[in-house]
XYZ file of C-alpha atoms in Angstrom:
369
model
C 64.184 77.270 132.997
C 63.569 81.295 133.439
C 67.098 81.401 135.355
C 69.084 79.149 132.569
C 67.841 81.696 130.001
C 68.758 84.580 131.877
C 72.003 83.200 132.411
C 72.174 82.360 128.714
C 71.269 86.005 127.904
C 73.977 86.887 130.436
C 77.055 85.037 128.841
C 76.021 85.803 125.305
C 75.964 89.773 126.219
C 78.988 89.851 128.365
C 80.794 86.778 127.962
C 80.586 85.529 124.655
C 81.879 88.234 122.804
C 85.388 87.137 121.541
C 85.851 85.940 117.830
C 87.767 82.630 118.968
C 90.053 82.764 115.979
C 91.132 86.442 116.947
C 91.419 85.269 120.810
C 93.445 81.913 119.514
C 96.105 84.405 117.756
C 96.320 86.804 120.487
C 96.481 84.091 123.644
C 99.131 82.948 121.662
C 101.267 86.013 121.456
C 100.532 86.687 125.010
C 102.049 83.108 126.336
C 105.266 83.713 124.332
C 105.503 87.032 125.145
C 105.090 85.772 128.901
C 108.063 82.891 128.516
C 110.245 85.282 126.475
C 109.918 87.476 129.700
C 110.417 85.523 131.938
C 113.965 84.828 130.365
C 114.668 89.185 129.203
C 113.582 90.158 132.521
C 115.206 87.678 134.491
C 117.810 90.357 136.091
C 115.039 92.869 136.458
C 113.293 92.328 139.384
C 109.380 92.878 139.076
C 109.544 92.835 135.456
C 108.028 89.505 134.786
C 105.467 90.107 137.485
C 104.654 94.125 135.829
C 104.239 92.759 132.548
C 101.622 89.962 133.431
C 99.534 92.282 135.061
C 100.185 94.305 131.680
C 98.395 91.621 129.648
C 96.011 90.995 131.868
C 95.399 94.887 131.479
C 95.283 94.647 127.899
C 93.073 91.731 127.325
C 90.463 93.453 130.033
C 90.506 96.905 127.937
C 89.999 94.335 125.200
C 86.929 92.327 126.573
C 85.364 96.024 127.797
C 86.255 97.539 124.250
C 84.487 94.522 122.403
C 81.012 95.433 124.611
C 80.838 98.829 122.947
C 78.969 99.003 119.613
C 80.724 100.095 116.666
C 77.942 102.755 116.622
C 79.124 104.091 120.153
C 82.326 104.577 118.307
C 81.176 106.455 115.981
C 79.733 108.884 118.114
C 83.070 109.560 120.066
C 85.310 109.553 117.088
C 85.430 113.663 116.704
C 85.716 114.485 120.404
C 88.721 111.539 120.937
C 90.437 113.405 118.230
C 90.141 116.803 118.827
C 91.052 115.809 122.630
C 94.247 113.885 121.517
C 95.300 117.234 119.033
C 94.047 119.325 121.725
C 96.541 117.603 124.307
C 99.314 117.666 121.818
C 99.077 121.308 121.530
C 99.192 121.815 125.137
C 102.655 119.053 124.863
C 104.170 121.440 122.758
C 103.157 124.641 124.954
C 103.695 123.211 128.247
C 105.197 119.523 127.774
C 107.549 117.816 130.579
C 110.955 117.356 128.504
C 112.651 114.326 128.820
C 115.342 113.236 127.269
C 115.198 115.887 124.926
C 112.112 115.442 123.656
C 108.775 116.861 124.606
C 106.461 113.890 124.878
C 104.818 114.364 128.173
C 102.198 116.274 129.835
C 101.639 116.939 133.508
C 98.352 116.536 134.908
C 99.116 116.767 138.162
C 97.723 113.135 138.930
C 100.193 111.365 136.535
C 102.060 112.184 133.532
C 100.011 110.826 129.872
C 101.631 110.486 126.736
C 98.813 112.276 124.225
C 100.584 111.071 121.387
C 99.442 107.605 121.996
C 95.660 108.287 122.173
C 95.984 109.233 118.064
C 96.838 105.766 117.508
C 93.413 104.950 118.084
C 91.863 108.150 117.566
C 93.073 108.629 114.105
C 91.733 105.783 112.159
C 88.232 106.535 114.305
C 88.097 109.845 113.125
C 88.766 109.163 109.179
C 86.334 106.092 109.225
C 83.458 108.305 110.465
C 84.767 111.300 107.961
C 84.379 108.807 105.297
C 81.109 106.866 106.693
C 79.656 110.519 106.772
C 80.546 110.959 102.861
C 79.916 107.623 101.440
C 78.905 107.907 98.161
C 80.089 111.054 97.733
C 83.650 111.056 97.861
C 85.254 113.612 95.786
C 89.398 114.495 95.362
C 88.393 117.274 98.131
C 87.385 114.864 100.491
C 91.004 113.156 100.516
C 92.632 116.496 100.372
C 90.290 116.934 103.964
C 91.193 113.634 105.315
C 95.329 113.980 104.473
C 94.779 117.502 106.345
C 93.197 115.521 109.224
C 96.086 113.003 109.358
C 98.940 115.690 109.007
C 98.351 118.087 111.911
C 98.897 115.406 114.569
C 101.445 113.610 112.594
C 103.492 116.437 112.135
C 102.668 117.278 115.851
C 103.832 114.503 117.255
C 107.084 114.421 114.632
C 108.131 117.813 116.140
C 108.361 116.238 119.859
C 110.579 114.727 118.254
C 109.064 110.776 118.230
C 109.457 109.688 115.036
C 108.269 106.207 116.156
C 104.780 107.136 116.967
C 104.263 109.686 113.982
C 105.254 106.984 111.795
C 102.145 104.573 113.703
C 99.963 107.554 113.506
C 100.598 108.854 110.012
C 100.454 104.624 108.966
C 96.910 104.390 110.751
C 95.229 107.085 109.104
C 96.920 106.126 105.777
C 95.504 102.774 106.197
C 92.075 104.284 106.643
C 92.586 106.745 103.266
C 93.561 103.842 101.087
C 91.046 101.677 102.110
C 88.214 104.311 101.447
C 89.337 103.942 97.661
C 92.180 106.492 97.121
C 93.422 106.275 93.810
C 96.538 103.943 93.070
C 97.860 107.107 90.606
C 97.559 109.445 93.542
C 99.155 106.754 95.637
C 101.831 106.524 93.307
C 102.617 110.178 92.481
C 102.671 110.266 96.405
C 105.439 107.845 96.788
C 107.396 109.519 93.930
C 106.996 112.748 95.980
C 108.116 111.244 98.895
C 111.558 109.900 97.443
C 112.103 113.152 95.932
C 111.501 114.713 99.349
C 114.448 112.557 100.830
C 117.174 115.313 100.351
C 114.830 118.334 102.507
C 113.420 115.691 105.221
C 117.249 115.006 105.369
C 118.064 118.549 106.177
C 115.603 118.773 109.123
C 116.165 115.728 110.533
C 117.336 116.117 114.102
C 121.575 114.674 114.041
C 120.328 111.505 115.915
C 117.712 110.793 113.510
C 120.549 110.862 110.890
C 122.768 108.977 112.768
C 120.267 106.146 113.252
C 119.941 105.998 109.543
C 123.550 105.805 108.649
C 123.792 102.911 111.786
C 121.203 100.992 109.773
C 123.033 101.767 106.439
C 126.285 100.192 108.112
C 126.398 99.271 111.651
C 130.317 98.377 111.167
C 131.204 101.874 110.647
C 130.809 102.677 114.636
C 130.561 99.158 116.091
C 131.550 100.488 119.515
C 129.403 103.344 119.101
C 126.209 103.767 117.581
C 126.078 100.777 115.736
C 127.215 98.184 118.730
C 123.036 97.901 119.614
C 122.126 97.029 115.970
C 125.540 94.550 115.821
C 124.668 92.924 118.817
C 121.587 92.206 118.027
C 121.953 90.792 114.461
C 124.153 88.540 116.314
C 121.815 87.282 118.875
C 118.996 86.482 116.414
C 121.370 84.810 113.865
C 123.099 82.407 116.607
C 119.857 80.768 117.633
C 119.707 78.965 114.433
C 117.260 76.514 113.257
C 116.139 75.510 117.057
C 117.609 78.383 119.664
C 119.896 78.062 122.814
C 117.192 77.433 124.745
C 114.921 78.916 127.838
C 117.563 81.358 130.127
C 120.648 80.109 127.843
C 121.199 83.342 125.394
C 124.623 84.318 125.729
C 124.155 87.620 124.026
C 120.829 88.115 126.395
C 122.383 87.076 129.869
C 125.889 88.208 129.314
C 124.369 91.973 128.692
C 124.908 92.803 125.085
C 121.526 93.155 123.856
C 120.039 96.901 124.686
C 116.599 97.383 125.812
C 115.735 93.312 126.234
C 112.978 93.759 127.462
C 111.560 96.479 125.348
C 112.477 97.326 121.846
C 114.634 94.436 121.212
C 112.901 91.485 122.784
C 112.539 90.128 119.755
C 116.328 89.251 119.548
C 116.251 87.555 122.804
C 113.608 85.536 121.774
C 115.251 84.779 118.373
C 118.425 83.765 120.286
C 116.797 81.374 122.576
C 113.781 79.562 120.431
C 115.746 79.820 116.935
C 113.761 80.052 113.581
C 111.120 77.517 114.601
C 109.665 79.721 116.837
C 110.502 82.900 115.434
C 108.134 81.089 112.578
C 105.711 80.046 115.354
C 105.132 84.031 116.413
C 104.968 84.987 112.973
C 102.557 82.738 112.151
C 100.171 83.812 115.277
C 100.850 87.955 114.002
C 99.744 86.622 110.563
C 96.355 84.596 112.286
C 95.622 88.130 113.520
C 96.307 90.377 110.678
C 94.334 88.157 108.302
C 91.568 87.323 110.448
C 91.165 91.074 111.163
C 90.951 91.813 107.517
C 88.266 89.104 107.349
C 86.332 90.526 109.775
C 87.037 94.293 107.870
C 86.016 92.641 104.765
C 82.354 91.399 106.226
C 81.854 94.920 108.096
C 78.308 95.929 107.879
C 78.893 99.403 107.179
C 81.509 101.667 105.743
C 82.810 102.801 109.131
C 83.378 99.358 110.435
C 85.304 98.290 107.110
C 87.771 100.877 107.224
C 87.867 101.012 110.764
C 88.624 96.985 111.265
C 90.961 97.390 108.393
C 93.517 99.955 109.503
C 93.188 98.038 112.852
C 94.281 95.186 112.020
C 97.271 96.694 109.991
C 98.263 98.985 113.117
C 99.429 95.414 114.097
C 101.258 94.617 110.949
C 103.277 97.998 111.092
C 104.225 97.582 114.766
C 105.421 94.190 114.128
C 107.057 94.912 110.490
C 108.878 98.028 112.553
C 110.202 96.442 115.111
C 111.244 93.020 113.286
C 113.315 95.201 110.784
C 114.381 97.316 113.467
C 116.019 94.582 115.442
C 117.389 93.013 112.211
C 118.830 95.813 110.723
C 116.719 96.647 107.775
C 115.186 99.645 109.237
C 116.478 102.704 111.528
C 115.996 102.198 115.218
C 112.785 104.342 116.120
C 111.469 103.239 119.118
C 108.637 100.702 118.197
C 107.822 98.534 120.269
C 106.656 94.711 119.068
C 102.451 93.930 119.694
C 102.320 92.319 123.408
C 105.838 91.363 123.385
C 107.667 94.399 124.923
C 107.299 95.365 127.922
C 105.027 98.567 128.513
C 101.544 99.261 130.007
C 100.691 102.067 127.621
C 101.230 99.998 124.099
C 99.835 97.457 125.784
C 96.319 99.167 126.454
C 96.568 100.404 122.781
C 96.739 96.859 121.135
C 94.448 95.909 123.802
C 91.823 98.631 123.017
C 92.607 98.114 119.178
C 91.851 94.335 119.079
C 88.602 95.032 121.420
C 87.514 97.173 118.476
C 87.911 93.870 116.187
C 85.949 91.997 118.444
C 82.956 94.552 118.678
C 83.026 94.880 114.793
C 82.564 91.055 114.680
C 80.171 90.714 117.184
C 77.916 93.308 115.672
C 78.117 91.341 112.283
C 77.135 88.431 114.113
C 74.393 89.791 115.545
C 73.459 91.157 111.986
C 73.278 87.710 110.629
C 71.065 86.982 113.477
């Protein structure tokens, strides 16, 4: 009897840590991504095996993070933020340059991309900050939060890495929004942002301007800058309602789709599984985001609510920007499709985010019991 109680206690503490709805949505996406990668990486030896390894790593990170309490996360928020900003400054000073961008830091054992840390450290730090000033929020607190957000965003944008800067900005902005920032301030910021577009255009790099112009009309350079977008849109459209079938995508396997295992994996999926397949994937993402927002709504404190809300909408930002990118409604900024695109760093980051949601949900369950 004692042994059975011990096993049950261990299972409850270390195994039964997953929210079933959240886990079901995640496993659906992982299954779809594995099938899609089988086709997209068919001509890349080892790509499927590496992707499966990355998915297992992401799920392992999710499980390990789910075991960490929100209180512990709160204690690590400031050190993690300061570490991330410090590493970004180090990148700006002595970082490795690759393909015209200074994004990596060589630490002898390996190279790291510090900007990835801020995707999680940013919402953690701001959620901690607003928790600390709960009930006493004034306009100055929002100003401090915006400054804390602006520092890493500007450092990342300077590398330049517009995609990651956008994701870090969104992660922090969601926390500030959920913390109760006035709609008047938000409206003024939107108007100010629109007014600043000419200035932004002036400071953009040439390749970034080309991306915007290509998004507006890719046919102006159909064999150059617009080629990838045109081929991606053809692939998605040619899938029709039911798709051409696994391994039957002509755009995919005749090498017309660029970066088909990473940024443009949705083009492969759309061509081979059609509108029905796209609908299933969208429903899985919506279920993941909706469940995350439900967890946020039931959070036991301000920190948990703000963090869970921001992490949920990070998944939305990833999916929206990537799908908009490959369908030609947004510029190409190098944002992967969550748990679909090939890449270990993004998979670990998203696994960490999912683990945070699991941890907060677990904390809610313990409070209720």
